[in-house]
mmCIF file of C-alpha atoms in Angstrom:
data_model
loop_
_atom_site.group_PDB
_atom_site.id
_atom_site.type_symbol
_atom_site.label_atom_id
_atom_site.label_comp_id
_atom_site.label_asym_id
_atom_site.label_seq_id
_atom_site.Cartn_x
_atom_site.Cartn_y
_atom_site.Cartn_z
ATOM 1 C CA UNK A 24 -101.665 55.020 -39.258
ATOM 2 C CA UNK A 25 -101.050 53.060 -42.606
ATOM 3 C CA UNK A 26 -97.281 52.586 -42.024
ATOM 4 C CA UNK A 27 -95.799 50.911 -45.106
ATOM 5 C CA UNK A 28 -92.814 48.836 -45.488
ATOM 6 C CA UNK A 29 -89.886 49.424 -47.680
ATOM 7 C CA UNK A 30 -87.933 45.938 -48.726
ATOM 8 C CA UNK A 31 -84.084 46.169 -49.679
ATOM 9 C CA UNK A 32 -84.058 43.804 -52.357
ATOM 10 C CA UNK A 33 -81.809 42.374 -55.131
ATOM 11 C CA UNK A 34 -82.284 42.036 -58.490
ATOM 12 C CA UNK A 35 -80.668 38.561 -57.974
ATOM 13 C CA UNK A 36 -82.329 37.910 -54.768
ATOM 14 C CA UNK A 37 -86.059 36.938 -56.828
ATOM 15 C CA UNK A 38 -87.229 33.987 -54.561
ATOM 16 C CA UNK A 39 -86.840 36.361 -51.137
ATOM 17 C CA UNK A 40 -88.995 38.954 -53.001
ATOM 18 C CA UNK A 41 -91.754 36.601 -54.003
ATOM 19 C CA UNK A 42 -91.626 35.586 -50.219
ATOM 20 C CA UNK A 43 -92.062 38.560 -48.933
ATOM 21 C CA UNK A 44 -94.381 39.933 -51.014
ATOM 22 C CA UNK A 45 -96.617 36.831 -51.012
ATOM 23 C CA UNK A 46 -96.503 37.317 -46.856
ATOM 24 C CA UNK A 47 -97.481 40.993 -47.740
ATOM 25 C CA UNK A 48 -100.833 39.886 -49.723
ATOM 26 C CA UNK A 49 -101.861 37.611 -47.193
ATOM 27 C CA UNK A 50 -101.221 39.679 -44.326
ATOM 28 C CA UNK A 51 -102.430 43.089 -46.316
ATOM 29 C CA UNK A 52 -99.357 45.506 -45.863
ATOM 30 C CA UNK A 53 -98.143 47.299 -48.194
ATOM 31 C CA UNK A 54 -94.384 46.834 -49.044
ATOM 32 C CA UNK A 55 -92.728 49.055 -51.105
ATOM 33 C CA UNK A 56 -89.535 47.317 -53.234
ATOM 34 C CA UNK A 57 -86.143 48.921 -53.098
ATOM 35 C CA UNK A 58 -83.700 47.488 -55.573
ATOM 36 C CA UNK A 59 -80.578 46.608 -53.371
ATOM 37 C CA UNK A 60 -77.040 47.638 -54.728
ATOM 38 C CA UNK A 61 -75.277 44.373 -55.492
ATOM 39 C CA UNK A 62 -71.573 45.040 -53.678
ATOM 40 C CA UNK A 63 -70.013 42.186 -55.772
ATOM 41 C CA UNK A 64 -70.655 43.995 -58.696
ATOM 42 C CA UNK A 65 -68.182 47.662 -57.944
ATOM 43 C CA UNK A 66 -64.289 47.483 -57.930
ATOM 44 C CA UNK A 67 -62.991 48.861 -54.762
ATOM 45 C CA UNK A 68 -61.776 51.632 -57.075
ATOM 46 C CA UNK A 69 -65.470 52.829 -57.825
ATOM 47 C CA UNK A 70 -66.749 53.231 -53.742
ATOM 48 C CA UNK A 71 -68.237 56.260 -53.744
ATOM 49 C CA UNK A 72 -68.278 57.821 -50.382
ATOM 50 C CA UNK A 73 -66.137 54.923 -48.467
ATOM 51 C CA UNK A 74 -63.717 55.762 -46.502
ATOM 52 C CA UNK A 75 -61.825 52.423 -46.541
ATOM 53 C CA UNK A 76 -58.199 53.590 -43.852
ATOM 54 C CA UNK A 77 -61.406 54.531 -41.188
ATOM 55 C CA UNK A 78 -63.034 51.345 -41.872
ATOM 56 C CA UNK A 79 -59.654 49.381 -41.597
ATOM 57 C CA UNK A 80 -59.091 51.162 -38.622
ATOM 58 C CA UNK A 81 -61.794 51.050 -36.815
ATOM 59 C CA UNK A 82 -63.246 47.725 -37.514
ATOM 60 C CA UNK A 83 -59.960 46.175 -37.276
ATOM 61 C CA UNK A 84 -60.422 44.391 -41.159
ATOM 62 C CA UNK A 85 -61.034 45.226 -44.202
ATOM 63 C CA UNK A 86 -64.182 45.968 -46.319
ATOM 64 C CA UNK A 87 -66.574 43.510 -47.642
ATOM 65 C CA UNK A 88 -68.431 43.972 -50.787
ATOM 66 C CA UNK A 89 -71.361 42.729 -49.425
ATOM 67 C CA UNK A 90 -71.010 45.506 -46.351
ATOM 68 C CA UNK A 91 -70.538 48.508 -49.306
ATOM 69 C CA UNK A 92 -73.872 47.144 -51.134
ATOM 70 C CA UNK A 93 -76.099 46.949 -47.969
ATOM 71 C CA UNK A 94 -74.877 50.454 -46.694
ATOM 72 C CA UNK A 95 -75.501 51.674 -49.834
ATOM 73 C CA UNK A 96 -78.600 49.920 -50.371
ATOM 74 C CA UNK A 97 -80.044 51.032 -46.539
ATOM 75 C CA UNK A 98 -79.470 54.648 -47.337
ATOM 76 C CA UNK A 99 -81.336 54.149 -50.718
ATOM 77 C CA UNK A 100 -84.265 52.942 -48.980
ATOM 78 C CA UNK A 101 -84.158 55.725 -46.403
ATOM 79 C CA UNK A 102 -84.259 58.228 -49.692
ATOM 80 C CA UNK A 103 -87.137 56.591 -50.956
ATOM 81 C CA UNK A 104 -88.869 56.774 -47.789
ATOM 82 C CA UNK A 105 -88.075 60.382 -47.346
ATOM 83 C CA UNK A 106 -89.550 61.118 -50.853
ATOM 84 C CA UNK A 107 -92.942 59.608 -49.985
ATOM 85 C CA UNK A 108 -93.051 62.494 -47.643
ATOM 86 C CA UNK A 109 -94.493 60.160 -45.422
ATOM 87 C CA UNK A 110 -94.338 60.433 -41.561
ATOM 88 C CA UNK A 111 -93.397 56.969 -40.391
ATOM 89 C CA UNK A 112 -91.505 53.840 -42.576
ATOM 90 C CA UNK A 113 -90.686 50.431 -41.857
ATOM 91 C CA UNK A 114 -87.017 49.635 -43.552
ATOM 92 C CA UNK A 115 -86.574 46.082 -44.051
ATOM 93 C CA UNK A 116 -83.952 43.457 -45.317
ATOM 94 C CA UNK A 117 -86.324 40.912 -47.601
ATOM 95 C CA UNK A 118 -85.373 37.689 -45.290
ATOM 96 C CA UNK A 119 -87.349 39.115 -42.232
ATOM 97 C CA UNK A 120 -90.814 37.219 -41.340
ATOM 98 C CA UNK A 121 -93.528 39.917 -41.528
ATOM 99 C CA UNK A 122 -96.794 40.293 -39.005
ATOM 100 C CA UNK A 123 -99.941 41.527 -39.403
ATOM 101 C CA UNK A 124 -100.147 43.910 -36.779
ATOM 102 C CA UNK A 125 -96.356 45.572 -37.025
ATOM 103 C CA UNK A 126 -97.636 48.343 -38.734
ATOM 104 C CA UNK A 127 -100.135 49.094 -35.546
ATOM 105 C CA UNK A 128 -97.226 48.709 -33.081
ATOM 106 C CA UNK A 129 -94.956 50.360 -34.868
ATOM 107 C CA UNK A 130 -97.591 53.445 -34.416
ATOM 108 C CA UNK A 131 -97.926 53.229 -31.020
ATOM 109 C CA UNK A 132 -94.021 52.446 -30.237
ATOM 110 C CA UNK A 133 -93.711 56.347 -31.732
ATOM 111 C CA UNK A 134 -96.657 57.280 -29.738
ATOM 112 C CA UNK A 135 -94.874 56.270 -26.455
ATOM 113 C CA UNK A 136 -92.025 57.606 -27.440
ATOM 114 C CA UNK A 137 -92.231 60.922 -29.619
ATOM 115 C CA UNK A 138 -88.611 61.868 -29.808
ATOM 116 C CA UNK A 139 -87.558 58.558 -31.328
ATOM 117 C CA UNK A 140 -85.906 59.379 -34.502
ATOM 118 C CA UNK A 141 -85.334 55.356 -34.944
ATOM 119 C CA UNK A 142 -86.937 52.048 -33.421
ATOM 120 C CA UNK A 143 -84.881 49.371 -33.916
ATOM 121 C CA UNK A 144 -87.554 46.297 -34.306
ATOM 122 C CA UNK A 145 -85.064 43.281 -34.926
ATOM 123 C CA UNK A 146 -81.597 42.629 -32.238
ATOM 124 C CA UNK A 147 -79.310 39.760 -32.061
ATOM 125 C CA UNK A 148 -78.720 40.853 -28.575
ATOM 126 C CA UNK A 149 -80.712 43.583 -25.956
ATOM 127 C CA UNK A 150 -78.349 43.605 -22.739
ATOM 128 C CA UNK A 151 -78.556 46.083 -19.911
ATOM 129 C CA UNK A 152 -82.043 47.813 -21.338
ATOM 130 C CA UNK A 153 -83.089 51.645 -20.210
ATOM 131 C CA UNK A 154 -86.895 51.892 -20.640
ATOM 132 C CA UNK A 155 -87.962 54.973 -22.102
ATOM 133 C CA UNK A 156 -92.008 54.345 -22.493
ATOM 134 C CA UNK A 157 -93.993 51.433 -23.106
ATOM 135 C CA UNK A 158 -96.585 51.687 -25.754
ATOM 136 C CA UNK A 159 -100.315 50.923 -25.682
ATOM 137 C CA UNK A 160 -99.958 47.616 -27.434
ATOM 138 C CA UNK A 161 -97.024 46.533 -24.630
ATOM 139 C CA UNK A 162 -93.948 46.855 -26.167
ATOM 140 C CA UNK A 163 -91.114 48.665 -24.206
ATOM 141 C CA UNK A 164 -88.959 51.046 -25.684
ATOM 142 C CA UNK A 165 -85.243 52.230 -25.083
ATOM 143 C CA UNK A 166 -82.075 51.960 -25.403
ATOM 144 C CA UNK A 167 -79.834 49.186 -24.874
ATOM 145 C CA UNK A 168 -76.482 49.721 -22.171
ATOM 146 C CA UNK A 169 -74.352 47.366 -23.956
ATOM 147 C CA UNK A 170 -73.599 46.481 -28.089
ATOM 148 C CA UNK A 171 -73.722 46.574 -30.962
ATOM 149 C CA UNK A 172 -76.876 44.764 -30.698
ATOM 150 C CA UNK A 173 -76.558 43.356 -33.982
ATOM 151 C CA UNK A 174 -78.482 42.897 -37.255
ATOM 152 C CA UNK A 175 -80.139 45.950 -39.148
ATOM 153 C CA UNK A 176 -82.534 43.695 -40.700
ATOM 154 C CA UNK A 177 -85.730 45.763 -39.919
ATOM 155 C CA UNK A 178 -86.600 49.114 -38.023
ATOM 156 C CA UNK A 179 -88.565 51.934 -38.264
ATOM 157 C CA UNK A 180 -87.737 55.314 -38.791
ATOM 158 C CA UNK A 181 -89.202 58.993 -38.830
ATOM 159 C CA UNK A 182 -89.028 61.157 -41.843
ATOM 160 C CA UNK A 183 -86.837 64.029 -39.461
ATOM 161 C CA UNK A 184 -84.948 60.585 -38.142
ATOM 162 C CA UNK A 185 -84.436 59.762 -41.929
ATOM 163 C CA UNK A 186 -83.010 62.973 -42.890
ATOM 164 C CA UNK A 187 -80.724 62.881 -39.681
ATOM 165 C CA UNK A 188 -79.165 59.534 -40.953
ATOM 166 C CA UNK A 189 -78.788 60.710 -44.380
ATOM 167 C CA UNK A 190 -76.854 64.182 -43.093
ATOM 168 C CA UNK A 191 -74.819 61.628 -40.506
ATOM 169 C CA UNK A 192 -74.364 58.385 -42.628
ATOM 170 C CA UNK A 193 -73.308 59.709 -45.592
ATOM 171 C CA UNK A 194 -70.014 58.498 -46.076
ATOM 172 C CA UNK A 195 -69.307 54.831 -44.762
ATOM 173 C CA UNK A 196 -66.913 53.992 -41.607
ATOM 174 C CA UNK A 197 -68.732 51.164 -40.201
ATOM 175 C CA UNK A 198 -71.112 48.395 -41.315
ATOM 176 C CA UNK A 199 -75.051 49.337 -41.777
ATOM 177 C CA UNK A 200 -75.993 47.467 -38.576
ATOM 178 C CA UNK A 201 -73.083 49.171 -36.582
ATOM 179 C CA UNK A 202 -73.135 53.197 -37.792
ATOM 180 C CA UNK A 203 -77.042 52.923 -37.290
ATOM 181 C CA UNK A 204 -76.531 52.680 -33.819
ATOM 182 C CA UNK A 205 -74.338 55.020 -32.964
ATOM 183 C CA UNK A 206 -76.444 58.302 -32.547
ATOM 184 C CA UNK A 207 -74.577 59.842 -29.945
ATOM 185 C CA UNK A 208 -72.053 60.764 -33.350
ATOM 186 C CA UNK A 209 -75.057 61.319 -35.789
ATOM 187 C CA UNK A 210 -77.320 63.432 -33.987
ATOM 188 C CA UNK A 211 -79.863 61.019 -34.340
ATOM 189 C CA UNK A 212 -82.199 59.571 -31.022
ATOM 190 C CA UNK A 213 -81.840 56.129 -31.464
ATOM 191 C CA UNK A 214 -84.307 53.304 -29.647
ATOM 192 C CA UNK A 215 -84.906 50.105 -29.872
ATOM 193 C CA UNK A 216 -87.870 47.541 -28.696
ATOM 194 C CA UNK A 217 -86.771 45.131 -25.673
ATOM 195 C CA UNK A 218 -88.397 41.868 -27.271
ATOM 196 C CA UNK A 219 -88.158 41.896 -31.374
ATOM 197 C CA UNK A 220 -91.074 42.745 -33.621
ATOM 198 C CA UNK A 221 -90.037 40.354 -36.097
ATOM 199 C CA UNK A 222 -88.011 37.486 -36.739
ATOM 200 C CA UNK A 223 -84.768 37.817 -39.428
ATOM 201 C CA UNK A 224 -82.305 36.378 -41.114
ATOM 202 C CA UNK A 225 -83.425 32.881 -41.211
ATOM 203 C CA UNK A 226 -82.168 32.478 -45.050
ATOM 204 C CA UNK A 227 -78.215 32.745 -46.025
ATOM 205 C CA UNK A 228 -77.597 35.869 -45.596
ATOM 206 C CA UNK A 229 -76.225 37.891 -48.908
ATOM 207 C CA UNK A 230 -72.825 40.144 -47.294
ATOM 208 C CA UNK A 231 -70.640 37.019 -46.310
ATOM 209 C CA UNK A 232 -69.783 34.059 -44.423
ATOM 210 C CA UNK A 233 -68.693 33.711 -41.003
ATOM 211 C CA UNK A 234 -65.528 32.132 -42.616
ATOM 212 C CA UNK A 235 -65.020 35.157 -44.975
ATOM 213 C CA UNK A 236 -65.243 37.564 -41.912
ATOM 214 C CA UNK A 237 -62.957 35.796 -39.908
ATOM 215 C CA UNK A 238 -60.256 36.112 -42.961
ATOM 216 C CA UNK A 239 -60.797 39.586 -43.434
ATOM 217 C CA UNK A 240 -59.571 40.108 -39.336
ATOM 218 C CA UNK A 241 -56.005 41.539 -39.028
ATOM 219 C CA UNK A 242 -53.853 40.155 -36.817
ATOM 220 C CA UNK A 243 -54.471 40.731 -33.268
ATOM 221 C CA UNK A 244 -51.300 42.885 -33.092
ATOM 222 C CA UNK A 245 -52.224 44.852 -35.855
ATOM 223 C CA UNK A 246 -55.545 45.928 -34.063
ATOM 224 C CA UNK A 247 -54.261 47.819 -31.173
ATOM 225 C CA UNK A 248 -56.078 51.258 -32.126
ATOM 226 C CA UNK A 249 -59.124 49.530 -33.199
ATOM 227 C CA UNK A 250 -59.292 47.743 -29.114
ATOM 228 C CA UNK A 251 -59.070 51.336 -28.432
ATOM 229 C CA UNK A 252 -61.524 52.614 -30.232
ATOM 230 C CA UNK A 253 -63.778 50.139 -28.764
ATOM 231 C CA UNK A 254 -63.269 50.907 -25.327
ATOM 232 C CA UNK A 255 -64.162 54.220 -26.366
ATOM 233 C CA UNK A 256 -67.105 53.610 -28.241
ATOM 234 C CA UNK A 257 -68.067 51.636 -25.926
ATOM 235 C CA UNK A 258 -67.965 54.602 -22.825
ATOM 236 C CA UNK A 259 -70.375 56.923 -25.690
ATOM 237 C CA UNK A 260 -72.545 53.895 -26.146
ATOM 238 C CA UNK A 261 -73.623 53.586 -22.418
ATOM 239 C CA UNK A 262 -73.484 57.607 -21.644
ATOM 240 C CA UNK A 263 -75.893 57.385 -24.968
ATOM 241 C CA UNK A 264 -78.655 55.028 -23.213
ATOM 242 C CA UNK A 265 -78.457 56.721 -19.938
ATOM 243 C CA UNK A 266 -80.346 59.692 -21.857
ATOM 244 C CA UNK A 267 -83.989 60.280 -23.377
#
């Protein structure tokens, strides 16, 4: 299956496009640009569906510009992807480090697993891993006990799986990396790969610094519902991966 890749990129971003497309020429996959919304560049004012007191609330901080553009940016890519009409995509953040044979695997991870709506290809962190079906070219697929795993840098996604994160994601209450996770709210059947496809996010990353992060934190006693909401996320995440 000639699954093709669709880069978030943006328009100030021009040296990680010429990397990744010159590791698309030599490698011969075909990667599909999507110009990134720059966050930096919309007031607060001009979010379009953001809703900032759920953010605050349940991230425990405020928003970062950086977060609005790459939400925004991920569900543009999904669009385009859905337009193509295409069965299977491959959305990826333009720092990751491409291989020749993730389309293949990428293939047979969906044959092993039909229902997947989403393959995450790219964690930070897999911990306490439910195997759902291991695919002819050896990599296991499931869901992960424990998270967020981190990172949203690259997965794949089916064109009903697309659709179901468009319906579910529309309006922004959590980081990309987080809300794509969480499909026992969106409907969505949400996998991942035990060992990553790819390797990510070895440039500066674009959102923020750890520094900047850290100041947009609230203090601890001003987080009490967000430790809350934690606990309880984290009760859905695990009844989540106990299912297929």
């Amino acid at each position: 299956m000639d699954v093709k890749i669709y880069a978030i990129n943006l328009n100030r971003s021009r040296e990680r496009w010429d990397s990744i497309t010159r590791q698309a020429a030599e490698l011969e996959l075909d990667v599909v640009r999507v110009p990134g919304l720059d966050g930096s560049l919309v007031q607060a004012d001009d979010r379009i569906d953001c809703d900032d007191p759920e953010f605050r609330r349940k991230n425990g901080r405020t928003m970062l510009p950086g977060e609005y553009g790459c939400y925004r940016s991920h569900l543009q890519a999904l669009r385009t992807f859905v337009d193509s009409g295409e069965p299977i995509g491959i959305i990826a953040e333009d720092d990751v480090e491409l291989t020749r044979d993730l389309p293949a695997r990428v293939a047979a991870a969906f044959d092993a697993v039909p229902t997947a709506d989403v393959i995450k290809l790219f964690n930070h962190r897999v911990v306490g891993f439910r195997l759902f079906g291991t695919s002819s070219l050896g990599d296991s697929v499931g869901r992960a006990t424990h998270g967020p795993m981190g990172s949203a840098a690259c997965y794949a996604v089916s064109h009903k799986g697309a659709i179901k994160l468009l319906n579910g994601l529309a309006r922004m209450e959590y980081p990309w990396d987080v809300a794509l996770e969480r499909g026992w709210a969106t409907g969505a059947n949400i996998c991942t790969v035990r060992s990553n496809l790819i390797m990510a996010g070895r440039q500066e990353t674009t959102i923020a610094s750890r520094s900047v992060y850290k100041a947009t934190k609230f203090p601890w006693w001003k987080r009490s519902k967000t430790y809350l909401h934690r606990i309880l996320e984290t009760v859905r995440r695990v009844r989540y991966a106990r299912g297929s």
